[in-house]
Every structure is written in structure tokens, then in C-alpha cells.
Coordinates of C-alpha atoms in Angstrom, one line a residue:
M1 CA 75.2 -18.0 -122.2
L2 CA 77.4 -17.1 -119.2
T3 CA 77.9 -18.4 -115.6
V4 CA 79.7 -15.8 -113.6
L5 CA 82.0 -17.2 -110.9
V6 CA 83.2 -14.8 -108.1
P7 CA 85.7 -16.1 -105.5
T8 CA 85.3 -14.1 -102.4
R9 CA 86.6 -13.6 -98.9
N10 CA 85.4 -10.6 -96.9
D11 CA 84.4 -8.7 -100.0
E12 CA 81.0 -7.3 -99.0
D13 CA 81.5 -3.8 -100.4
A14 CA 83.2 -5.0 -103.6
L15 CA 80.5 -7.5 -104.3
A16 CA 77.8 -4.9 -103.7
R17 CA 79.5 -2.6 -106.3
M18 CA 79.9 -5.4 -108.8
L19 CA 76.6 -7.2 -108.9
P20 CA 74.4 -4.2 -110.1
A21 CA 76.6 -4.0 -113.2
L22 CA 75.7 -7.6 -114.1
V23 CA 71.9 -7.3 -113.5
P24 CA 71.0 -6.0 -117.1
H25 CA 72.8 -8.9 -118.6
A26 CA 71.0 -11.4 -116.3
V27 CA 67.6 -9.8 -117.3
S28 CA 68.5 -10.1 -121.0
G29 CA 69.5 -13.8 -120.5
N30 CA 73.2 -13.4 -121.3
I31 CA 74.1 -14.3 -117.7
V32 CA 72.2 -17.4 -116.6
D33 CA 73.7 -17.6 -113.1
V34 CA 76.2 -16.1 -110.7
I35 CA 78.1 -18.3 -108.3
V36 CA 79.8 -16.8 -105.3
I37 CA 82.6 -19.0 -104.0
D38 CA 83.0 -17.8 -100.4
A39 CA 86.1 -18.6 -98.3
A40 CA 84.7 -18.1 -94.8
S41 CA 83.9 -14.4 -95.0
Q42 CA 83.3 -12.7 -91.6
D43 CA 81.5 -9.7 -93.1
G44 CA 78.3 -9.4 -95.0
T45 CA 79.5 -11.0 -98.3
R46 CA 77.1 -13.9 -98.1
R47 CA 74.2 -11.7 -97.3
V48 CA 74.9 -9.5 -100.3
A49 CA 75.1 -12.5 -102.5
E50 CA 71.9 -14.0 -101.1
I51 CA 70.0 -10.7 -101.6
A52 CA 71.2 -10.6 -105.2
G53 CA 70.0 -14.1 -105.9
C54 CA 73.4 -15.6 -106.3
T55 CA 74.2 -19.3 -105.7
I56 CA 76.7 -19.4 -102.8
I57 CA 79.0 -22.3 -102.1
D58 CA 81.8 -22.7 -99.6
A59 CA 85.3 -22.5 -101.0
D60 CA 86.2 -25.8 -99.2
G61 CA 84.0 -27.7 -101.6
A62 CA 84.7 -25.6 -104.7
D63 CA 87.2 -27.5 -106.7
V64 CA 87.1 -26.9 -110.5
P65 CA 85.2 -30.1 -111.3
A66 CA 82.5 -29.2 -108.8
L67 CA 82.2 -25.7 -110.2
V68 CA 81.9 -26.8 -113.8
E69 CA 79.2 -29.3 -112.8
L70 CA 77.3 -26.6 -110.9
A71 CA 77.5 -24.0 -113.7
R72 CA 74.4 -23.7 -115.9
G73 CA 75.9 -21.7 -118.7
P74 CA 78.1 -23.1 -121.6
W75 CA 80.6 -20.4 -120.8
L76 CA 82.3 -19.4 -117.5
L77 CA 83.3 -15.8 -116.7
I78 CA 85.5 -15.7 -113.6
L79 CA 85.8 -12.2 -112.1
E80 CA 87.4 -10.8 -108.9
P81 CA 84.9 -9.3 -106.5
G82 CA 84.4 -5.6 -107.5
A83 CA 85.6 -6.0 -111.1
R84 CA 83.1 -4.5 -113.5
P85 CA 83.2 -5.1 -117.3
I86 CA 82.5 -1.9 -119.1
G87 CA 81.2 -0.7 -122.4
D88 CA 79.8 -3.3 -124.8
W89 CA 81.6 -6.1 -123.1
I90 CA 78.8 -8.6 -123.8
G91 CA 79.1 -7.9 -127.5
A92 CA 82.8 -8.6 -127.3
V93 CA 82.1 -11.9 -125.5
E94 CA 79.5 -12.9 -128.1
T95 CA 81.9 -12.1 -130.9
H96 CA 84.6 -14.2 -129.3
V97 CA 82.2 -17.1 -128.6
N98 CA 80.9 -17.1 -132.2
S99 CA 84.3 -16.7 -133.9
A100 CA 86.8 -19.4 -135.0
A101 CA 88.8 -18.5 -131.9
G102 CA 85.8 -19.0 -129.7
K103 CA 86.9 -22.4 -128.6
G104 CA 89.7 -20.9 -126.5
A105 CA 89.9 -18.8 -123.4
A106 CA 89.9 -15.0 -123.3
R107 CA 90.5 -12.1 -120.9
F108 CA 89.5 -8.4 -120.8
S109 CA 92.0 -5.5 -121.1
I110 CA 92.2 -3.3 -118.1
A111 CA 90.2 0.0 -118.3
R112 CA 92.3 3.1 -117.9
D113 CA 91.0 6.0 -115.9
P114 CA 91.4 9.1 -118.2
D115 CA 90.9 11.4 -115.2
A116 CA 93.9 10.0 -113.3
P117 CA 97.2 11.9 -113.3
W118 CA 99.6 11.0 -116.1
W119 CA 102.1 9.3 -113.8
R120 CA 99.3 7.1 -112.4
R121 CA 98.2 6.1 -115.9
M122 CA 101.8 5.4 -116.9
F123 CA 102.8 3.3 -113.9
A124 CA 99.6 1.9 -112.3
P125 CA 97.7 0.0 -115.1
G126 CA 99.4 -3.4 -114.5
R127 CA 99.5 -3.4 -110.8
A128 CA 96.7 -5.9 -110.2
T129 CA 98.2 -9.3 -110.2
G130 CA 95.4 -11.7 -109.1
A131 CA 94.6 -14.7 -111.2
F132 CA 91.4 -13.0 -112.4
H133 CA 92.2 -9.3 -112.3
R134 CA 91.4 -9.2 -116.1
G135 CA 88.7 -11.8 -115.7
L136 CA 88.8 -15.2 -117.5
L137 CA 86.3 -16.3 -120.1
I138 CA 86.5 -20.0 -120.7
S139 CA 84.0 -22.5 -122.2
R140 CA 82.6 -25.0 -119.8
S141 CA 83.8 -27.8 -121.9
Q142 CA 87.4 -26.5 -121.9
A143 CA 87.3 -26.0 -118.1
A144 CA 86.0 -29.6 -117.7
A145 CA 88.8 -30.9 -119.8
L146 CA 91.4 -29.1 -117.7
A147 CA 89.8 -29.8 -114.4
R148 CA 91.4 -32.2 -111.9
P149 CA 89.9 -33.4 -108.6
G150 CA 91.0 -31.0 -105.9
M151 CA 92.1 -28.3 -108.4
A152 CA 91.6 -24.8 -107.1
L153 CA 89.9 -22.2 -109.3
A154 CA 93.0 -20.0 -109.2
D155 CA 95.0 -22.8 -110.8
L156 CA 92.7 -23.0 -113.9
P157 CA 94.4 -20.3 -116.0
R158 CA 97.9 -21.6 -115.4
G159 CA 99.6 -22.4 -118.7
L160 CA 96.4 -21.6 -120.7
A161 CA 96.6 -19.8 -124.0
V162 CA 94.4 -16.8 -123.6
R163 CA 93.2 -14.1 -126.1
T164 CA 92.4 -10.6 -125.2
L165 CA 88.8 -9.5 -125.8
R166 CA 87.9 -6.1 -127.4
A167 CA 86.5 -5.0 -124.1
A168 CA 87.8 -3.8 -120.8
V169 CA 87.2 -4.5 -117.2
R170 CA 87.4 -1.9 -114.4
P171 CA 89.5 -3.4 -111.7
P172 CA 88.1 -3.8 -108.2
S173 CA 90.0 -0.8 -106.8
A174 CA 88.7 1.6 -109.4

């Protein structure tokens, strides 16, 4: 059902924390492949991805049309390195995909840490600002329709109407 795309650059530790959270869903068949788009990492990012069985491509040749063509799943889930969907996130994805709204894109909400001090919970939840800090779930066909030659992955969500899934993602720093 899902191809997970992870844009990386020197994210060895974050990738090593993230990939084990995806394994049960790969075993169940919900994740059909994981593609790591590496921007010339100088650490062990590529080695971690290789050991986990991910497909690795260089960011230089990773425009959106090439990624859509490479993906095996009918849905793309783009996550920052280290981000981990939590709870019954796969159920929320399935609900979205099978609903009337399932033709559009969606994002996760940000998981809040109940053990953090109150001031941190009040002022820190929205700090992540990367294009994929809440992930992006988009159908392969919608991504293909939006794709333009040379288009960077980070440009894909621009101007896109996006729903919020009833599931959360733990940001990379948590």
C-alpha cells in the first residue's frame, strides 16, 4: 500500500531510530518499499539504509517524476529522518485511503510529550518547520499529476490542500 520516502543528509542516527518502527508494517505488507533519498551524506546514513534493505538513490537524480516512477506502492508517505508515526497510524492511513477524502493528501498531527514540562508543551509543539515534519501522505497518481521535471521533493506539498489524519507522528528530535 505505501512507499515510504525519506530525504536524508548525514542522518545516520535518526534513520537508525526510525526504520525499526516501520518494520512491522513492512512485514504485514502495508509498507511495500522504503526509498532513502540521500544528499551526499558523509556519515553512515547509506550503510544504515543498506542494512535495513532500503532502496537508496542520490538526491541529484531524485526529482519528483523519478521518485514517483520508482515507487512501488499506490500511496507515498514522505517522512523526515527520525520521525516515527505512533499508535494505530496505519489504521488512520487505511481509513483515509478508503474514504471519500482518500483522493487527497494528508498529514499527521504532532505527538505531544505528556512528560515534558508545561511550558515546553505550550510553546514547543509547532517548532518543527521542515516540509515533512508532519509527514505527507499522497497518492502516487496525485504526485504524478503534480510532478514537473526537475521538481524537488520539498516542493511537492506547496499549495496542496492537506487533511489531518487521526494519528500522530513523533518528530525527529523526540
